[in-house]
Structure formats: C-alpha cells, structure tokens
Amino acid sequence: MSQIRLPLWRLDRQVGLAAGAFFLGCCVLQFWRMQSLTASMDQGIFYQSLWNGLNGHPFESTLSSQLSTNVVHSGEYPEVGYHRLGQHYTPILVLWIPIVGLLGKWALPLIQVTLMAGAGLLLFELAKLKLHIELARMIVFAFYGANAVIGPCLGNFTDLCQLPFLVFGLLLAIEKKKDFLAVLLSIAIPLIREDTGIVLMGVGLWLYYRDRYRWKFALWITLYGAIWVLIVTNIIMPIYSEDNAKRFMIENFGQYVSGQDKASSLEVIGFALKQPLVVLKEFVNPPGKTLRYLAGQGLPLLFVPFLSLDAWLLMGLPLAGLLLAQGNPLAINWRYTYLVVPGLFAGSIYWWKDRSYLFYKKNIRRIWSGFIALSFIFMLTSNPNRTLSWMVPQSINPWVYRAPVAQWKHGNTARKIMSSIPVNASVSASSSLVPHLSAREVLIRFPYHINYRDRYGSDRDVEWILVDVDEHQRYAHVFKTEWRDLQEIILKLRDLKGKYSPQTVEDGLVLYKLNGPSDPNVDKSLELLLENISAISLQPSS
C-alpha cells in the first residue's frame, strides 16, 4: 500500500487543479447562461432582494410578492415593501449584500460557484483526517464530477449553495475539536433557510453516534436545529406574511392536511403522524423517479452512502423531507439536492475509514472512476437548467436546437434594448429578462402582471414592458408551460393597445412604454409578429 502513496504536495496540487477546473468551468457556463438569457426569475428574486438591501430595504422584492398568497389567492397586485422572509427565511444572505453592490448581477453566480468549489476543498481536508491521501482525493474527484453537485450549480442562484460549505466546515471543526468554530457554524447553518435546521439535526444525531463523550454538544445542536425550525416557521415567518402556511405547507404537504386552506409546520407534522400509511406511500411514490434520484446521487460514490450508517444519519432527515413532499421534488439538477449532498459525501468518508483496503484493488478504482465519468456524462446529457443548450438540443423529437451564435446575438439584442430603459423605472418583463433588470425597486414578471401597489398603498401601472416573444415561440410546440405562456402573452399584448405603445420590435423582443409615442412602422412590425406567432402556436405534443 505504501508503494502507491504519492507525495502529498502532488496530490494537493491535483485536488487544486480539480477545484480550479470546476470553478473555471462553472464560471464560464454561468457567464454563458447570463449572456444567452438562460437565467430566469428565481435569480432575479435573489438579486432584487439583496439589491434592495443596498438601499436600506433588505429582502424586499416585488418579484417575490407575485408569488405571495395575497397575489396568488386573493388577486391583489404585487406590492413594494413585501418581505421575502415570509416565504423563505434566509437572514444569512445579508452577508452577500456588499458583494452584490460591488459586482452587480454577476455577484450571485460567482458566489454560488465559489462556495461549491470551496466546499470540495473542505471535503478534502475532512477526508484527509480519516483516509489515505489517494482515497481522500478520489472522494473529492467524485464531488466535482457529481451530477448532484454540478447540475444545481449551473442553475439559478440558490440559498442552499451555502449549505455544503458550512456543513463540511462544521464537521471539520468537530473532528479537529475546534469548539468555538463548531458553535459558530452550528448557529449559522439554520440561518441559511428555514428548513436547514433539519440538516443540523442530522449532524447532531451523527455526532452522538460517533462520539458519546460529546453528547452534550450533540444534544445541543440537535435541539437547536429542531427548535429553530419550529420557531421560525410557526412564529417568525408569519410576522411577515401567511405565505408559508397558506402556500408552501399546502403545496408541499397538502396530502396530509386535505380540506385545509392553511397549515403550520406543527399542524402538518400532527396530521402526518395520524396517517402512517399515507406517509409510507409518499416515501416510495413515484417509485421510478425515487429510484432514479437515489441512483443518481449514489453513482459517483460507488453507491457507498447507501451502505453507510454515517451517511444515513447525516442525510436521512433532509432526504425524508424531500421524499415526503407532495410530488417529490426529486430532480437531481434542482437546488433541493444540496440538502442531501453534504451527508452523502461526508458519510462516505467514514464508511471508507474501516475499509480502505478495498480501494487498492485495481478493479474497484477502475469501476469507481468509470462511475464518476458516467455521472458527469449524465450531467451533460441532462442539459441542467438549459445551461448546456448551446451543445445539447432542448428536444430530440420534435427536434429543438438553436445554434450558440443565434443565442448570443439574441442576448446582445435584448441587452441593447434593456439599456434604453431608465434605471429607476418600473418594469414588467419576461422571465429570461428578469435577472438583468432586477436592480430596481419595481420589477414584476410578464405576462402575469403589469400593475403594482407602491409603498404608499396606491395602485400603479408599470412604466415599461419588455417581452421576449421569441423565447416562448421557439419552445411552444414542445413544452406545455411555454405554450400556455405564449397564449397568455398574445392576449395580453393585444390588450395593451391604447395604453402602452410599442417602442421597439426586434428579434422577437418587444419593448412598450406607458403612454409612449406611436411609430407606424413599429406598430406594423408588432402586428406582423403577432400574426406569425398566432399561426404557429399549436397545442404541444409533450
């Protein structure tokens, strides 16, 4: 075994190169994602929430207000001054407000990629404490090659991108007995989001299993994680809005509270405990999707996490939450995957600790390398969050593909048009344009709203509307959501006549101004565009 040990500096260099390749590759793809208008509304929500913090109104977002129960269920207008903390409690994001002020719309993609690249380096430091250096390196290569790591990283910014970094840091602090740092990280983890206290509970259970002498600390972080979740979801979030009880609890766990129009997290738990058969059914339903998700998670780690008690203790609670949610949010390229990733990889380290001799069998190393490569290939072919649409078609049958040059030109045209909108103007825009326009107090998504309620309670029309008709037109015959949006857009655009005047029609992009000047040539171009898309907007086949 000692004969295949390589110099430490060389292996550290190789891990550094892997981290660098991950960082640079994801940065380039995130740049492409922004330039090609692939980023969407969720990215804009985070950006607007933090940009408002620069002006003394952190976590306020008219985009988030569109998703609130007052708008969705009561038919009210999105409002200035709406606090997103009623939907998701994410106070730790205030740390990134200065970077948003410095880097603008590029801050969030850079933060996400940096945190995930850094998480891999912390994982390596943790693995080195328990494993031979070559085995530690292999686990880190699996991390940087995992579909579950790369896929969400190539999507819109998510608050959960902070979780792997902090969890690996906490485990490292626990192993090195740096108690003060461990306490700080334990306090920070539930501040990521209202449900990340569940991940901390898993760490507490794992610590009690691994080190009974530290049972007091294990008990503290377990109770802190559980109590924090209950206090935040039942007391703090309702101060801002009823969105958690009326929207997210019902939409995610409505199967346990049938007949209720709202439910707190405590009430959902109570209802679920009374229906054990429903709970068991949700654990495996739908079975095919559940198995594919678990297989995708375990593939780059040789399926070791499913044999590891450490991994189950660390990831079991958040995984159970995903399995029990209505419809199972089990897509490996979605942000929720990051709730499971820390326990998945950290737990693998402890399984290998007592079985490292297996790693030095050539067949094991070859098979493992092949599984990592296979996970990376699956990531490529899945076109995570449409980020790889420059090389992977959106659909095979029917064939939907747009050349990267055409995507780039379309993005340039959109940015040119967006530059003509005053920086402080109120805007309604298509989802693909939202991330580029979010540095303003009033931005809402078209076609759902063109009106809003200002800070003083008055209802107003937005001053500008920018619609990317081309985006919906391209995919309407394939994707039902795009087809529905296109029908709504056609109706809405025709209703704008008389109040809004088209200012620009170019490459499927239409810019309107409230009470703006009329140009017969622009009007004619718009009518031609609407006639063309009305003729091809057929019910999609998929």
Coordinates of C-alpha atoms in Angstrom, one line a residue:
M1 CA 0.0 0.0 0.0
S2 CA 2.8 2.4 0.8
Q3 CA 4.3 1.9 -2.7
I4 CA 1.4 3.6 -4.4
R5 CA 1.4 6.5 -2.0
L6 CA 2.3 9.7 -3.9
P7 CA 3.8 12.9 -2.5
L8 CA 1.3 14.9 -0.5
W9 CA 2.1 18.2 -2.4
R10 CA 1.4 16.5 -5.7
L11 CA -1.9 15.2 -4.6
D12 CA -2.9 18.5 -3.1
R13 CA -1.9 20.1 -6.4
Q14 CA -4.2 17.6 -8.3
V15 CA -7.1 18.4 -6.0
G16 CA -6.4 22.1 -6.5
L17 CA -6.4 21.6 -10.3
A18 CA -9.7 19.7 -10.0
A19 CA -11.2 22.6 -7.9
G20 CA -9.8 25.1 -10.4
A21 CA -11.3 23.3 -13.3
F22 CA -14.7 23.1 -11.6
F23 CA -14.5 26.8 -10.7
L24 CA -13.5 28.0 -14.1
G25 CA -15.8 25.7 -16.0
C26 CA -18.8 26.7 -13.9
C27 CA -17.9 30.4 -14.1
V28 CA -17.7 30.2 -17.9
L29 CA -21.0 28.4 -18.1
Q30 CA -22.7 30.8 -15.7
F31 CA -21.4 33.7 -17.9
W32 CA -22.9 32.0 -20.9
R33 CA -26.1 31.4 -19.0
M34 CA -26.5 35.1 -18.3
Q35 CA -25.4 36.3 -21.7
S36 CA -27.7 33.8 -23.5
L37 CA -30.7 34.8 -21.4
T38 CA -31.0 31.3 -19.8
A39 CA -31.1 32.5 -16.2
S40 CA -34.7 33.2 -15.0
M41 CA -37.0 34.7 -12.4
D42 CA -35.5 32.9 -9.3
Q43 CA -32.2 34.5 -10.0
G44 CA -33.9 37.9 -10.2
I45 CA -35.7 37.4 -6.9
F46 CA -32.5 36.9 -5.0
Y47 CA -30.8 39.7 -6.8
Q48 CA -33.6 42.2 -6.2
S49 CA -33.9 41.1 -2.6
L50 CA -30.2 41.8 -1.9
W51 CA -30.0 44.9 -4.2
N52 CA -32.8 46.4 -2.1
G53 CA -30.6 45.9 0.9
L54 CA -28.2 48.4 -0.5
N55 CA -31.0 50.9 -0.3
G56 CA -32.0 50.1 3.3
H57 CA -34.7 47.6 2.4
P58 CA -33.2 44.1 2.6
F59 CA -35.3 41.1 1.5
E60 CA -37.9 43.3 -0.1
S61 CA -39.0 42.1 -3.6
T62 CA -41.9 42.8 -5.9
L63 CA -40.9 39.6 -7.7
S64 CA -41.4 37.6 -4.6
S65 CA -44.6 39.4 -3.9
Q66 CA -46.0 38.0 -7.2
L67 CA -45.7 34.5 -5.5
S68 CA -47.4 35.5 -2.3
T69 CA -50.7 34.2 -1.2
N70 CA -52.2 37.8 -1.3
V71 CA -51.4 37.8 -5.1
V72 CA -51.9 34.2 -6.0
H73 CA -55.0 33.5 -3.9
S74 CA -56.6 36.9 -3.3
G75 CA -55.9 38.5 -6.6
E76 CA -54.1 41.6 -5.2
Y77 CA -51.3 43.4 -7.1
P78 CA -47.6 42.8 -6.3
E79 CA -46.5 45.3 -3.7
V80 CA -43.4 47.4 -3.0
G81 CA -42.3 46.7 0.6
Y82 CA -43.2 43.0 0.5
H83 CA -40.6 41.0 2.6
R84 CA -39.5 37.7 1.1
L85 CA -38.7 36.4 4.6
G86 CA -42.3 35.3 4.9
Q87 CA -41.7 32.8 2.0
H88 CA -38.2 31.7 2.9
Y89 CA -36.3 32.8 6.0
T90 CA -32.8 33.4 4.8
P91 CA -31.1 36.0 7.0
I92 CA -27.6 34.9 6.3
L93 CA -27.9 36.3 2.8
V94 CA -27.2 39.7 4.2
L95 CA -23.5 38.8 4.2
W96 CA -23.6 39.0 0.4
I97 CA -25.2 42.4 0.0
P98 CA -21.8 44.2 -0.2
I99 CA -20.6 41.9 -3.0
V100 CA -23.9 42.5 -4.9
G101 CA -23.2 46.2 -4.6
L102 CA -19.7 45.6 -5.9
L103 CA -20.3 43.2 -8.8
G104 CA -24.0 43.7 -9.6
K105 CA -25.8 40.9 -11.4
W106 CA -22.6 38.9 -11.6
A107 CA -22.3 38.6 -7.9
L108 CA -24.7 35.7 -7.3
P109 CA -23.4 33.3 -9.9
L110 CA -19.8 33.9 -8.7
I111 CA -20.8 33.4 -5.0
Q112 CA -22.5 30.1 -5.9
V113 CA -19.6 28.7 -7.9
T114 CA -17.0 29.8 -5.3
L115 CA -18.9 28.3 -2.4
M116 CA -19.3 24.9 -4.2
A117 CA -15.7 24.9 -5.3
G118 CA -14.7 25.7 -1.7
A119 CA -16.9 23.0 -0.3
G120 CA -14.9 20.5 -2.3
L121 CA -11.7 21.7 -0.7
L122 CA -13.2 21.5 2.8
L123 CA -14.4 18.0 2.0
F124 CA -10.8 17.1 1.0
E125 CA -9.5 18.4 4.4
L126 CA -12.1 16.3 6.2
A127 CA -11.3 13.2 4.2
K128 CA -7.5 13.6 4.8
L129 CA -8.1 13.3 8.6
K130 CA -9.6 9.8 8.1
L131 CA -8.3 8.4 4.9
H132 CA -5.2 7.7 2.9
I133 CA -4.4 10.7 0.7
E134 CA -5.3 8.9 -2.6
L135 CA -8.7 7.8 -1.3
A136 CA -9.4 11.3 0.0
R137 CA -8.6 12.7 -3.4
M138 CA -10.9 10.2 -5.1
I139 CA -13.9 11.3 -2.9
V140 CA -13.2 14.9 -3.9
F141 CA -13.0 14.0 -7.6
A142 CA -16.4 12.3 -7.1
F143 CA -17.7 15.5 -5.6
Y144 CA -16.5 17.7 -8.5
G145 CA -17.8 15.2 -11.1
A146 CA -21.2 14.5 -9.5
N147 CA -24.3 15.4 -11.3
A148 CA -25.9 16.4 -8.0
V149 CA -23.1 19.0 -7.4
I150 CA -22.7 20.4 -10.9
G151 CA -26.3 20.4 -12.0
P152 CA -27.7 22.8 -9.4
C153 CA -24.5 24.9 -9.6
L154 CA -25.3 25.6 -13.2
G155 CA -28.8 26.8 -12.4
N156 CA -30.2 30.0 -10.9
F157 CA -28.6 31.1 -7.6
T158 CA -29.9 29.2 -4.6
D159 CA -29.5 30.0 -0.9
L160 CA -28.8 26.3 -0.4
C161 CA -25.4 26.6 -2.2
Q162 CA -24.1 27.8 1.2
L163 CA -25.0 24.6 2.9
P164 CA -22.3 22.1 1.7
F165 CA -19.6 24.6 2.6
L166 CA -20.9 25.3 6.1
V167 CA -21.7 21.6 6.9
F168 CA -18.2 20.4 5.7
G169 CA -16.7 23.2 7.8
L170 CA -18.7 22.2 10.8
L171 CA -17.7 18.5 10.5
L172 CA -14.1 19.6 10.1
A173 CA -14.3 21.8 13.2
I174 CA -15.8 18.9 15.2
E175 CA -13.1 16.5 14.1
K176 CA -10.4 19.0 14.9
K177 CA -12.1 19.8 18.2
K178 CA -12.3 23.5 17.4
D179 CA -15.3 24.0 19.6
F180 CA -15.7 27.8 19.2
L181 CA -15.7 27.5 15.4
A182 CA -18.1 24.5 15.6
V183 CA -20.6 26.5 17.7
L184 CA -20.4 29.4 15.2
L185 CA -21.0 27.2 12.2
S186 CA -23.8 25.4 14.1
I187 CA -25.5 28.7 14.7
A188 CA -25.0 29.8 11.0
I189 CA -26.4 26.6 9.3
P190 CA -30.1 27.2 10.3
L191 CA -29.8 30.8 9.1
I192 CA -29.4 29.6 5.5
R193 CA -33.1 28.8 5.2
E194 CA -36.0 27.9 7.4
D195 CA -35.6 24.1 6.7
T196 CA -31.8 23.8 7.0
G197 CA -32.1 23.3 10.8
I198 CA -33.1 19.7 9.8
V199 CA -29.7 19.2 8.3
L200 CA -28.1 20.3 11.6
M201 CA -30.3 17.8 13.5
G202 CA -28.7 15.1 11.4
V203 CA -25.3 16.3 12.3
G204 CA -26.3 16.1 16.0
L205 CA -27.5 12.5 15.7
W206 CA -24.4 11.6 13.8
L207 CA -22.1 13.1 16.5
Y208 CA -23.9 11.3 19.2
Y209 CA -23.3 8.0 17.3
R210 CA -19.7 8.8 16.7
D211 CA -18.6 10.4 19.9
R212 CA -20.7 9.6 23.0
Y213 CA -18.3 11.7 25.1
R214 CA -19.6 14.8 23.3
W215 CA -23.2 14.0 23.9
K216 CA -23.9 17.5 25.3
F217 CA -22.8 19.2 22.2
A218 CA -24.6 16.7 20.0
L219 CA -27.8 17.2 22.0
W220 CA -27.4 21.0 21.8
I221 CA -27.1 21.1 18.0
T222 CA -29.9 18.6 17.6
L223 CA -32.3 20.5 19.8
Y224 CA -31.2 23.9 18.4
G225 CA -31.8 22.7 14.8
A226 CA -35.3 21.3 15.7
I227 CA -36.4 24.2 17.8
W228 CA -35.2 26.8 15.3
V229 CA -37.2 25.2 12.5
L230 CA -40.4 25.2 14.7
I231 CA -39.9 28.8 15.9
V232 CA -39.1 30.2 12.5
T233 CA -41.9 28.5 10.6
N234 CA -44.6 29.0 13.3
I235 CA -43.7 32.3 14.9
I236 CA -41.2 34.4 12.9
M237 CA -42.2 33.9 9.3
P238 CA -45.9 34.6 10.0
I239 CA -44.9 38.1 11.2
Y240 CA -44.0 38.9 7.6
S241 CA -46.8 37.0 5.7
E242 CA -49.0 34.0 5.7
D243 CA -47.2 32.5 2.7
N244 CA -45.6 29.6 4.5
A245 CA -48.9 28.4 6.0
K246 CA -51.2 29.2 3.0
R247 CA -48.9 28.4 0.1
F248 CA -45.8 26.3 0.8
M249 CA -47.1 24.0 3.5
I250 CA -50.2 23.3 1.5
E251 CA -48.4 22.9 -1.9
N252 CA -45.7 20.7 -0.5
F253 CA -47.5 18.7 2.2
G254 CA -51.2 19.2 1.3
Q255 CA -51.8 15.5 1.0
Y256 CA -51.6 15.2 4.9
V257 CA -54.0 18.2 5.5
S258 CA -56.7 17.7 3.0
G259 CA -59.6 20.1 3.3
Q260 CA -57.4 22.8 5.0
D261 CA -56.6 26.1 3.3
K262 CA -53.6 26.7 5.5
A263 CA -51.4 24.7 8.0
S264 CA -48.4 25.4 10.1
S265 CA -45.4 23.1 10.2
L266 CA -46.5 21.7 13.6
E267 CA -50.0 21.0 12.2
V268 CA -48.6 19.2 9.2
I269 CA -46.5 17.0 11.5
G270 CA -49.5 16.3 13.6
F271 CA -51.7 15.3 10.6
A272 CA -48.9 13.2 9.1
L273 CA -48.4 11.2 12.3
K274 CA -52.1 10.3 12.2
Q275 CA -51.7 8.9 8.7
P276 CA -48.8 6.4 8.7
L277 CA -50.0 4.6 5.5
V278 CA -50.0 7.9 3.6
V279 CA -46.5 8.7 4.9
L280 CA -45.2 5.2 3.8
K281 CA -46.8 5.7 0.4
E282 CA -45.1 9.1 -0.1
F283 CA -41.7 7.6 0.8
V284 CA -41.7 5.5 -2.4
N285 CA -44.1 7.3 -4.6
P286 CA -43.4 7.6 -7.5
P287 CA -41.1 4.6 -7.3
G288 CA -39.4 5.0 -10.6
K289 CA -38.5 8.6 -10.0
T290 CA -37.4 7.9 -6.5
L291 CA -35.1 5.1 -7.5
R292 CA -33.6 7.2 -10.4
Y293 CA -32.9 10.0 -8.0
L294 CA -31.2 7.9 -5.4
A295 CA -29.2 6.1 -8.1
G296 CA -28.0 9.5 -9.5
Q297 CA -27.0 10.6 -6.0
G298 CA -25.0 7.4 -5.2
L299 CA -23.5 6.8 -8.6
P300 CA -20.3 9.0 -8.3
L301 CA -19.6 7.5 -4.9
L302 CA -19.9 3.9 -5.9
F303 CA -23.3 3.7 -4.0
V304 CA -21.3 3.6 -0.8
P305 CA -23.6 6.2 1.0
F306 CA -26.4 3.7 1.0
L307 CA -24.2 1.2 2.9
S308 CA -23.0 3.8 5.4
L309 CA -24.8 4.4 8.7
D310 CA -22.9 7.7 9.0
A311 CA -24.4 8.9 5.7
W312 CA -27.9 7.9 6.6
L313 CA -27.6 9.8 9.9
L314 CA -26.3 12.9 8.2
M315 CA -28.6 12.9 5.2
G316 CA -31.6 10.9 6.4
L317 CA -33.8 13.7 7.7
P318 CA -33.5 16.1 4.8
L319 CA -33.9 13.2 2.3
A320 CA -37.0 12.1 4.2
G321 CA -38.3 15.7 3.8
L322 CA -37.9 15.5 0.1
L323 CA -39.5 12.1 -0.2
L324 CA -42.5 13.1 1.9
A325 CA -43.1 16.3 -0.1
Q326 CA -46.1 16.3 -2.4
G327 CA -45.0 15.3 -5.9
N328 CA -41.4 14.5 -4.6
P329 CA -39.1 17.4 -5.6
L330 CA -36.6 14.7 -6.7
A331 CA -34.8 16.2 -9.6
I332 CA -31.0 15.9 -9.4
N333 CA -30.4 19.2 -11.1
W334 CA -32.7 21.1 -8.7
R335 CA -31.5 23.2 -5.7
Y336 CA -33.0 20.8 -3.2
T337 CA -30.3 18.3 -4.0
Y338 CA -27.9 20.4 -1.9
L339 CA -29.9 19.4 1.3
V340 CA -28.7 15.8 0.8
V341 CA -25.2 16.3 -0.8
P342 CA -23.3 17.1 2.5
G343 CA -24.4 14.0 4.3
L344 CA -23.9 11.9 1.2
F345 CA -20.2 12.7 0.7
A346 CA -19.2 13.1 4.4
G347 CA -20.9 9.9 5.3
S348 CA -18.9 8.1 2.6
I349 CA -15.6 9.1 4.3
Y350 CA -16.5 7.2 7.5
W351 CA -17.5 4.1 5.6
W352 CA -14.2 4.0 3.8
K353 CA -12.3 4.6 7.0
D354 CA -12.6 1.0 8.1
R355 CA -12.5 -0.4 4.5
S356 CA -9.7 1.5 2.8
Y357 CA -8.0 -1.8 1.7
L358 CA -10.8 -2.2 -0.8
F359 CA -9.7 0.9 -2.6
Y360 CA -6.4 -0.6 -3.5
K361 CA -8.0 -3.3 -5.6
K362 CA -7.5 -2.2 -9.2
N363 CA -11.0 -3.2 -10.3
I364 CA -12.5 -1.1 -7.6
R365 CA -10.6 2.0 -8.6
R366 CA -11.4 1.5 -12.3
I367 CA -15.1 0.9 -11.6
W368 CA -15.2 4.0 -9.4
S369 CA -13.5 6.1 -12.0
G370 CA -16.0 4.9 -14.5
F371 CA -18.9 5.7 -12.3
I372 CA -17.6 9.3 -11.8
A373 CA -17.3 9.6 -15.6
L374 CA -20.7 8.2 -16.1
S375 CA -22.2 10.7 -13.6
F376 CA -20.5 13.5 -15.5
I377 CA -21.8 12.2 -18.8
F378 CA -25.4 12.0 -17.4
M379 CA -25.0 15.6 -16.2
L380 CA -24.0 16.7 -19.8
T381 CA -26.8 14.9 -21.5
S382 CA -29.4 16.2 -19.0
N383 CA -28.6 19.8 -20.0
P384 CA -29.0 21.0 -16.4
N385 CA -31.2 24.0 -16.2
R386 CA -30.8 24.5 -20.0
T387 CA -27.3 25.8 -19.4
L388 CA -25.8 23.5 -22.0
S389 CA -28.4 24.3 -24.7
W390 CA -25.5 25.5 -26.9
M391 CA -24.4 21.9 -27.3
V392 CA -27.4 19.8 -26.2
P393 CA -30.8 20.1 -28.0
Q394 CA -33.8 21.1 -25.9
S395 CA -35.8 18.3 -27.5
I396 CA -35.0 15.3 -29.8
N397 CA -38.5 14.6 -31.1
P398 CA -39.5 17.1 -32.2
W399 CA -36.1 18.5 -32.8
V400 CA -35.5 21.8 -31.0
Y401 CA -32.0 23.3 -31.1
R402 CA -30.7 26.8 -31.5
A403 CA -27.1 27.5 -32.5
P404 CA -25.0 29.3 -29.9
V405 CA -24.3 32.2 -32.3
A406 CA -28.0 32.8 -32.6
Q407 CA -28.4 32.6 -28.8
W408 CA -25.6 35.1 -28.3
K409 CA -26.9 37.5 -30.8
H410 CA -30.4 37.4 -29.3
G411 CA -28.9 38.1 -25.9
N412 CA -27.0 41.1 -27.3
T413 CA -30.2 42.5 -28.8
A414 CA -32.0 42.1 -25.5
R415 CA -29.2 43.9 -23.6
K416 CA -29.2 46.7 -26.1
I417 CA -33.0 47.2 -25.7
M418 CA -32.8 46.9 -21.9
S419 CA -30.2 49.7 -21.8
S420 CA -32.8 52.1 -23.1
I421 CA -35.0 51.6 -20.0
P422 CA -34.3 54.2 -17.3
V423 CA -32.6 52.6 -14.3
N424 CA -35.2 53.7 -11.8
A425 CA -38.3 52.9 -14.0
S426 CA -40.9 50.3 -13.0
V427 CA -40.8 47.3 -15.4
S428 CA -42.7 44.2 -16.2
A429 CA -40.6 41.7 -18.2
S430 CA -40.3 38.1 -19.4
S431 CA -38.7 35.6 -17.0
S432 CA -35.5 35.4 -19.1
L433 CA -35.0 39.1 -18.9
V434 CA -35.7 39.5 -15.1
P435 CA -32.1 38.7 -13.9
H436 CA -30.8 41.6 -16.0
L437 CA -33.4 44.2 -14.8
S438 CA -33.6 43.3 -11.1
A439 CA -31.6 46.2 -9.8
R440 CA -34.7 48.4 -9.3
E441 CA -37.4 48.8 -6.8
V442 CA -40.3 47.7 -9.0
L443 CA -39.9 44.7 -11.3
I444 CA -42.6 42.1 -12.0
R445 CA -42.9 39.1 -14.3
F446 CA -44.8 39.5 -17.6
P447 CA -47.4 38.3 -18.6
Y448 CA -48.9 37.8 -15.2
H449 CA -48.9 41.4 -14.0
I450 CA -48.4 44.9 -15.3
N451 CA -49.7 46.7 -12.2
Y452 CA -48.3 47.0 -8.7
R453 CA -49.0 48.7 -5.4
D454 CA -46.5 51.3 -4.4
R455 CA -45.0 51.8 -0.9
Y456 CA -47.8 54.2 0.0
G457 CA -50.7 51.8 -1.0
S458 CA -51.6 53.3 -4.4
D459 CA -52.1 51.0 -7.4
R460 CA -50.0 51.9 -10.4
D461 CA -49.2 50.7 -13.9
V462 CA -45.6 49.8 -14.7
E463 CA -43.9 52.4 -17.0
W464 CA -42.2 49.8 -19.3
I465 CA -42.9 46.3 -20.5
L466 CA -40.3 44.2 -22.2
V467 CA -41.4 40.8 -23.7
D468 CA -39.2 38.1 -25.2
V469 CA -41.8 36.6 -27.5
D470 CA -39.1 34.7 -29.4
E471 CA -38.3 32.6 -26.3
H472 CA -41.8 31.3 -25.9
Q473 CA -42.4 31.0 -29.7
R474 CA -39.3 28.7 -30.0
Y475 CA -40.5 26.2 -27.4
A476 CA -44.2 26.5 -27.5
H477 CA -44.8 23.4 -29.7
V478 CA -42.7 21.3 -27.3
F479 CA -43.2 22.5 -23.7
K480 CA -46.7 23.0 -22.3
T481 CA -45.6 25.7 -19.9
E482 CA -44.1 27.7 -22.8
W483 CA -47.3 27.2 -24.9
R484 CA -49.5 28.4 -22.1
D485 CA -47.3 31.4 -21.5
L486 CA -47.4 32.2 -25.2
Q487 CA -51.2 32.2 -25.3
E488 CA -51.3 34.5 -22.3
I489 CA -48.7 36.8 -23.9
I490 CA -50.7 37.0 -27.2
L491 CA -53.9 38.0 -25.3
K492 CA -52.0 40.4 -23.0
L493 CA -50.2 42.2 -25.8
R494 CA -53.4 42.8 -27.7
D495 CA -54.9 44.2 -24.5
L496 CA -52.1 46.7 -24.2
K497 CA -53.2 48.7 -27.2
G498 CA -54.2 52.2 -26.3
K499 CA -52.4 52.4 -23.0
Y500 CA -48.9 51.2 -24.0
S501 CA -47.1 52.0 -27.2
P502 CA -44.5 49.7 -28.8
Q503 CA -41.1 51.4 -29.0
T504 CA -39.0 48.6 -30.4
V505 CA -39.7 45.3 -32.1
E506 CA -36.5 43.4 -32.9
D507 CA -35.6 39.7 -33.0
G508 CA -38.8 38.7 -31.2
L509 CA -38.3 41.2 -28.4
V510 CA -41.0 43.9 -27.9
L511 CA -40.5 47.0 -25.7
Y512 CA -43.5 49.0 -24.6
K513 CA -43.8 52.4 -22.9
L514 CA -46.7 53.6 -20.9
N515 CA -48.4 56.5 -22.8
G516 CA -45.4 56.5 -25.2
P517 CA -45.2 57.9 -28.7
S518 CA -46.5 55.8 -31.5
D519 CA -44.5 54.8 -34.6
P520 CA -46.5 53.3 -37.5
N521 CA -43.5 51.2 -38.6
V522 CA -43.1 49.7 -35.2
D523 CA -46.8 49.1 -34.9
K524 CA -46.8 47.3 -38.3
S525 CA -43.8 45.1 -37.2
L526 CA -45.7 44.2 -34.0
E527 CA -48.8 43.2 -35.9
L528 CA -46.8 41.0 -38.2
L529 CA -45.1 39.3 -35.3
L530 CA -48.4 38.6 -33.5
E531 CA -49.9 37.2 -36.7
N532 CA -47.0 34.9 -37.2
I533 CA -46.9 33.5 -33.7
S534 CA -50.7 33.1 -33.6
A535 CA -50.5 30.9 -36.7
I536 CA -47.8 28.6 -35.2
S537 CA -49.0 28.4 -31.6
L538 CA -50.4 24.8 -31.6
Q539 CA -51.1 22.6 -28.6
P540 CA -47.8 20.9 -27.8
S541 CA -47.4 17.2 -28.0
S542 CA -45.4 16.8 -24.8

